[in-house]
PDB file of C-alpha atoms in Angstrom:
ATOM      1  CA  UNK A   2     101.080  86.138  28.690  1.00 37.00           C
ATOM      2  CA  UNK A   3     100.209  82.449  29.183  1.00 39.00           C
ATOM      3  CA  UNK A   4      97.074  82.257  26.821  1.00 42.00           C
ATOM      4  CA  UNK A   5      96.521  78.749  28.594  1.00 47.00           C
ATOM      5  CA  UNK A   6      92.431  77.185  28.536  1.00 53.00           C
ATOM      6  CA  UNK A   7      93.262  74.320  30.910  1.00 63.00           C
ATOM      7  CA  UNK A   8      90.499  74.576  33.323  1.00 75.00           C
ATOM      8  CA  UNK A   9      91.680  74.624  37.286  1.00 87.00           C
ATOM      9  CA  UNK A  10      88.150  73.968  39.278  1.00 89.00           C
ATOM     10  CA  UNK A  11      88.451  75.526  42.852  1.00 92.00           C
ATOM     11  CA  UNK A  12      84.716  75.125  43.781  1.00 96.00           C
ATOM     12  CA  UNK A  13      81.761  73.684  42.497  1.00 96.00           C
ATOM     13  CA  UNK A  14      77.679  73.648  43.515  1.00 98.00           C
ATOM     14  CA  UNK A  15      75.184  72.633  42.187  1.00 97.00           C
ATOM     15  CA  UNK A  16      74.407  75.253  39.571  1.00 98.00           C
ATOM     16  CA  UNK A  17      78.175  76.243  39.630  1.00 98.00           C
ATOM     17  CA  UNK A  18      81.569  76.031  38.714  1.00 97.00           C
ATOM     18  CA  UNK A  19      84.194  78.632  40.474  1.00 97.00           C
ATOM     19  CA  UNK A  20      86.964  78.441  38.048  1.00 96.00           C
ATOM     20  CA  UNK A  21      90.200  80.064  37.945  1.00 95.00           C
ATOM     21  CA  UNK A  22      90.195  83.059  35.299  1.00 96.00           C
ATOM     22  CA  UNK A  23      91.724  82.239  31.807  1.00 93.00           C
ATOM     23  CA  UNK A  24      92.701  85.119  28.996  1.00 94.00           C
ATOM     24  CA  UNK A  25      89.960  83.703  26.905  1.00 96.00           C
ATOM     25  CA  UNK A  26      86.931  84.800  29.680  1.00 97.00           C
ATOM     26  CA  UNK A  27      88.019  88.705  28.723  1.00 97.00           C
ATOM     27  CA  UNK A  28      85.134  89.122  26.231  1.00 97.00           C
ATOM     28  CA  UNK A  29      82.779  87.821  27.953  1.00 98.00           C
ATOM     29  CA  UNK A  30      83.344  89.308  31.225  1.00 98.00           C
ATOM     30  CA  UNK A  31      84.257  92.555  29.520  1.00 98.00           C
ATOM     31  CA  UNK A  32      80.841  92.606  28.742  1.00 98.00           C
ATOM     32  CA  UNK A  33      79.672  92.161  32.142  1.00 98.00           C
ATOM     33  CA  UNK A  34      81.947  94.669  34.189  1.00 98.00           C
ATOM     34  CA  UNK A  35      81.035  97.674  31.110  1.00 97.00           C
ATOM     35  CA  UNK A  36      77.279  97.158  31.966  1.00 97.00           C
ATOM     36  CA  UNK A  37      76.401 100.440  34.058  1.00 96.00           C
ATOM     37  CA  UNK A  38      73.976  98.392  36.159  1.00 96.00           C
ATOM     38  CA  UNK A  39      76.286  95.375  37.179  1.00 97.00           C
ATOM     39  CA  UNK A  40      78.454  97.931  38.057  1.00 96.00           C
ATOM     40  CA  UNK A  41      76.635 100.272  39.454  1.00 95.00           C
ATOM     41  CA  UNK A  42      77.983 100.074  43.123  1.00 94.00           C
ATOM     42  CA  UNK A  43      81.203  99.189  41.606  1.00 91.00           C
ATOM     43  CA  UNK A  44      83.801 101.794  43.221  1.00 86.00           C
ATOM     44  CA  UNK A  45      85.834 102.284  39.844  1.00 87.00           C
ATOM     45  CA  UNK A  46      82.751 102.198  37.446  1.00 91.00           C
ATOM     46  CA  UNK A  47      82.405 100.320  34.384  1.00 95.00           C
ATOM     47  CA  UNK A  48      85.747  98.166  33.561  1.00 97.00           C
ATOM     48  CA  UNK A  49      87.529  99.260  29.440  1.00 96.00           C
ATOM     49  CA  UNK A  50      89.331  95.892  28.189  1.00 96.00           C
ATOM     50  CA  UNK A  51      92.263  97.008  29.759  1.00 97.00           C
ATOM     51  CA  UNK A  52      90.577  96.942  32.880  1.00 97.00           C
ATOM     52  CA  UNK A  53      89.195  93.480  32.420  1.00 97.00           C
ATOM     53  CA  UNK A  54      91.929  92.410  31.225  1.00 97.00           C
ATOM     54  CA  UNK A  55      94.698  93.670  34.324  1.00 97.00           C
ATOM     55  CA  UNK A  56      91.868  92.815  36.653  1.00 96.00           C
ATOM     56  CA  UNK A  57      91.845  88.370  34.946  1.00 97.00           C
ATOM     57  CA  UNK A  58      95.634  89.048  35.841  1.00 96.00           C
ATOM     58  CA  UNK A  59      95.279  90.087  39.282  1.00 95.00           C
ATOM     59  CA  UNK A  60      92.985  87.369  39.558  1.00 94.00           C
ATOM     60  CA  UNK A  61      95.291  85.082  38.503  1.00 92.00           C
ATOM     61  CA  UNK A  62      98.525  86.058  40.656  1.00 93.00           C
ATOM     62  CA  UNK A  63      96.525  86.498  44.061  1.00 91.00           C
ATOM     63  CA  UNK A  64      95.184  82.959  43.568  1.00 88.00           C
ATOM     64  CA  UNK A  65      98.649  81.262  42.883  1.00 86.00           C
ATOM     65  CA  UNK A  66     100.654  83.142  45.760  1.00 88.00           C
ATOM     66  CA  UNK A  67      97.941  83.091  48.481  1.00 88.00           C
ATOM     67  CA  UNK A  68      94.771  79.705  47.296  1.00 84.00           C
ATOM     68  CA  UNK A  69      92.274  82.554  47.407  1.00 90.00           C
ATOM     69  CA  UNK A  70      90.762  84.871  45.624  1.00 94.00           C
ATOM     70  CA  UNK A  71      88.545  85.786  43.037  1.00 97.00           C
ATOM     71  CA  UNK A  72      87.365  83.212  40.588  1.00 97.00           C
ATOM     72  CA  UNK A  73      85.173  82.960  37.067  1.00 98.00           C
ATOM     73  CA  UNK A  74      81.130  81.556  37.619  1.00 98.00           C
ATOM     74  CA  UNK A  75      80.269  79.595  35.188  1.00 98.00           C
ATOM     75  CA  UNK A  76      77.255  78.112  34.568  1.00 98.00           C
ATOM     76  CA  UNK A  77      76.888  73.839  34.226  1.00 95.00           C
ATOM     77  CA  UNK A  78      76.687  71.821  32.364  1.00 88.00           C
ATOM     78  CA  UNK A  79      77.620  74.416  29.644  1.00 90.00           C
ATOM     79  CA  UNK A  80      80.042  75.763  31.460  1.00 91.00           C
ATOM     80  CA  UNK A  81      78.987  79.828  30.406  1.00 96.00           C
ATOM     81  CA  UNK A  82      80.867  82.165  31.844  1.00 98.00           C
ATOM     82  CA  UNK A  83      78.211  84.388  34.045  1.00 98.00           C
ATOM     83  CA  UNK A  84      80.384  86.807  36.496  1.00 98.00           C
ATOM     84  CA  UNK A  85      82.453  85.875  38.840  1.00 98.00           C
ATOM     85  CA  UNK A  86      82.725  85.535  43.029  1.00 98.00           C
ATOM     86  CA  UNK A  87      85.615  85.653  45.557  1.00 98.00           C
ATOM     87  CA  UNK A  88      87.912  86.730  48.821  1.00 97.00           C
ATOM     88  CA  UNK A  89      88.981  89.626  48.622  1.00 96.00           C
ATOM     89  CA  UNK A  90      91.191  91.597  51.309  1.00 96.00           C
ATOM     90  CA  UNK A  91      90.395  94.430  52.453  1.00 96.00           C
ATOM     91  CA  UNK A  92      91.106  97.322  55.226  1.00 96.00           C
ATOM     92  CA  UNK A  93      88.315  98.691  56.429  1.00 94.00           C
ATOM     93  CA  UNK A  94      88.206 100.319  60.401  1.00 91.00           C
ATOM     94  CA  UNK A  95      92.052 100.399  60.665  1.00 93.00           C
ATOM     95  CA  UNK A  96      91.309  95.783  60.368  1.00 95.00           C
ATOM     96  CA  UNK A  97      92.825  93.845  57.742  1.00 96.00           C
ATOM     97  CA  UNK A  98      88.916  91.790  56.174  1.00 97.00           C
ATOM     98  CA  UNK A  99      88.286  88.973  54.007  1.00 98.00           C
ATOM     99  CA  UNK A 100      84.993  90.108  52.047  1.00 98.00           C
ATOM    100  CA  UNK A 101      83.057  87.667  50.000  1.00 98.00           C
ATOM    101  CA  UNK A 102      82.832  89.591  46.602  1.00 97.00           C
ATOM    102  CA  UNK A 103      80.941  89.448  43.812  1.00 97.00           C
ATOM    103  CA  UNK A 104      79.180  89.855  40.449  1.00 98.00           C
ATOM    104  CA  UNK A 105      77.300  88.406  38.053  1.00 98.00           C
ATOM    105  CA  UNK A 106      75.886  89.125  34.238  1.00 98.00           C
ATOM    106  CA  UNK A 107      72.318  91.784  34.588  1.00 98.00           C
ATOM    107  CA  UNK A 108      70.189  88.946  32.900  1.00 98.00           C
ATOM    108  CA  UNK A 109      71.248  86.482  35.497  1.00 98.00           C
ATOM    109  CA  UNK A 110      70.515  88.182  38.552  1.00 97.00           C
ATOM    110  CA  UNK A 111      67.451  86.331  40.430  1.00 96.00           C
ATOM    111  CA  UNK A 112      68.541  83.380  39.634  1.00 98.00           C
ATOM    112  CA  UNK A 113      69.989  82.180  42.783  1.00 98.00           C
ATOM    113  CA  UNK A 114      73.671  82.692  41.521  1.00 98.00           C
ATOM    114  CA  UNK A 115      74.916  85.049  44.139  1.00 98.00           C
ATOM    115  CA  UNK A 116      73.786  83.198  46.446  1.00 98.00           C
ATOM    116  CA  UNK A 117      75.252  80.237  45.489  1.00 99.00           C
ATOM    117  CA  UNK A 118      78.289  81.272  45.255  1.00 99.00           C
ATOM    118  CA  UNK A 119      79.013  82.974  48.006  1.00 98.00           C
ATOM    119  CA  UNK A 120      77.450  80.314  50.105  1.00 98.00           C
ATOM    120  CA  UNK A 121      80.594  78.132  48.034  1.00 98.00           C
ATOM    121  CA  UNK A 122      82.971  80.767  48.881  1.00 98.00           C
ATOM    122  CA  UNK A 123      82.393  81.155  52.982  1.00 98.00           C
ATOM    123  CA  UNK A 124      82.434  77.808  52.970  1.00 98.00           C
ATOM    124  CA  UNK A 125      86.153  77.447  51.076  1.00 96.00           C
ATOM    125  CA  UNK A 126      87.190  80.308  53.999  1.00 97.00           C
ATOM    126  CA  UNK A 127      85.688  79.380  56.518  1.00 97.00           C
ATOM    127  CA  UNK A 128      86.242  75.244  56.309  1.00 96.00           C
ATOM    128  CA  UNK A 129      89.268  75.491  53.946  1.00 95.00           C
ATOM    129  CA  UNK A 130      91.256  78.393  54.607  1.00 94.00           C
ATOM    130  CA  UNK A 131      89.783  78.124  58.494  1.00 96.00           C
ATOM    131  CA  UNK A 132      89.909  81.924  58.870  1.00 97.00           C
ATOM    132  CA  UNK A 133      87.842  83.622  61.647  1.00 97.00           C
ATOM    133  CA  UNK A 134      85.475  85.464  59.870  1.00 98.00           C
ATOM    134  CA  UNK A 135      84.451  87.284  56.958  1.00 99.00           C
ATOM    135  CA  UNK A 136      82.419  90.327  55.649  1.00 99.00           C
ATOM    136  CA  UNK A 137      80.767  91.642  53.293  1.00 98.00           C
ATOM    137  CA  UNK A 138      80.957  95.453  52.086  1.00 98.00           C
ATOM    138  CA  UNK A 139      77.594  96.871  51.061  1.00 97.00           C
ATOM    139  CA  UNK A 140      75.982 100.294  49.916  1.00 96.00           C
ATOM    140  CA  UNK A 141      72.759 100.818  51.465  1.00 96.00           C
ATOM    141  CA  UNK A 142      71.208 101.553  48.806  1.00 96.00           C
ATOM    142  CA  UNK A 143      72.488  97.903  47.096  1.00 96.00           C
ATOM    143  CA  UNK A 144      69.279  95.629  48.795  1.00 96.00           C
ATOM    144  CA  UNK A 145      69.939  92.944  46.899  1.00 96.00           C
ATOM    145  CA  UNK A 146      73.370  92.462  48.249  1.00 97.00           C
ATOM    146  CA  UNK A 147      71.610  92.637  51.551  1.00 95.00           C
ATOM    147  CA  UNK A 148      70.263  90.059  50.562  1.00 97.00           C
ATOM    148  CA  UNK A 149      72.738  87.824  49.741  1.00 98.00           C
ATOM    149  CA  UNK A 150      74.465  88.659  53.229  1.00 98.00           C
ATOM    150  CA  UNK A 151      71.463  87.259  55.229  1.00 98.00           C
ATOM    151  CA  UNK A 152      70.833  84.283  53.414  1.00 98.00           C
ATOM    152  CA  UNK A 153      74.814  83.147  53.909  1.00 98.00           C
ATOM    153  CA  UNK A 154      74.501  83.230  57.779  1.00 98.00           C
ATOM    154  CA  UNK A 155      75.969  87.089  57.455  1.00 99.00           C
ATOM    155  CA  UNK A 156      74.900  89.832  60.357  1.00 98.00           C
ATOM    156  CA  UNK A 157      74.337  93.286  59.805  1.00 98.00           C
ATOM    157  CA  UNK A 158      77.729  94.522  62.245  1.00 97.00           C
ATOM    158  CA  UNK A 159      77.837  98.871  61.789  1.00 97.00           C
ATOM    159  CA  UNK A 160      77.649 101.101  59.420  1.00 97.00           C
ATOM    160  CA  UNK A 161      81.028 102.724  57.930  1.00 97.00           C
ATOM    161  CA  UNK A 162      83.008 104.357  54.891  1.00 96.00           C
ATOM    162  CA  UNK A 163      84.164 102.093  52.271  1.00 95.00           C
ATOM    163  CA  UNK A 164      86.305 104.593  49.592  1.00 92.00           C
ATOM    164  CA  UNK A 165      84.390 107.225  50.253  1.00 93.00           C
ATOM    165  CA  UNK A 166      81.149 106.096  50.599  1.00 94.00           C
ATOM    166  CA  UNK A 167      79.109 104.306  53.521  1.00 96.00           C
ATOM    167  CA  UNK A 168      78.598 101.395  53.767  1.00 97.00           C
ATOM    168  CA  UNK A 169      77.429  98.410  55.651  1.00 98.00           C
ATOM    169  CA  UNK A 170      79.233  95.512  56.741  1.00 98.00           C
ATOM    170  CA  UNK A 171      78.059  92.426  57.220  1.00 98.00           C
ATOM    171  CA  UNK A 172      79.264  89.529  58.942  1.00 98.00           C
ATOM    172  CA  UNK A 173      79.978  85.683  59.851  1.00 98.00           C
ATOM    173  CA  UNK A 174      82.636  84.379  62.358  1.00 97.00           C
ATOM    174  CA  UNK A 175      83.714  81.005  62.604  1.00 91.00           C
TER     175      UNK A 175
END
């Protein structure tokens, strides 16, 4: 597999860079994705090293094929990896939707980084890709993510079931 560490920046905000993953991210991302609280609302739970490596591979493949996907979120100027954010195609209620998703290191919660990254992804989806709408699929107990969705302009649309779990759908139309 390609171990190239060249940095391909996709999006940039005042405090963050969203870039393609590279395999050198494996250790740091693995720590983030093994954390129980970070993965509390994940359908698959904490990830092993192998699952994290496979996740990075899927992220790289998806972006190369489709111009969207999940990207590494790094802090400026030190380039410290703090998580990921991006666009995830989903089938929900019989409809293909594009979800804005993110996960950040637990110690980075409460700094506004999720909102900042999700805002950049929203703009990319609606302006660059010209998608008609974006959604967020959020478990009812995940109030932090409700607030992120609302801060980036999404509104609650409906309750649903996704992956066998009750969820709330937030949406924003272009």
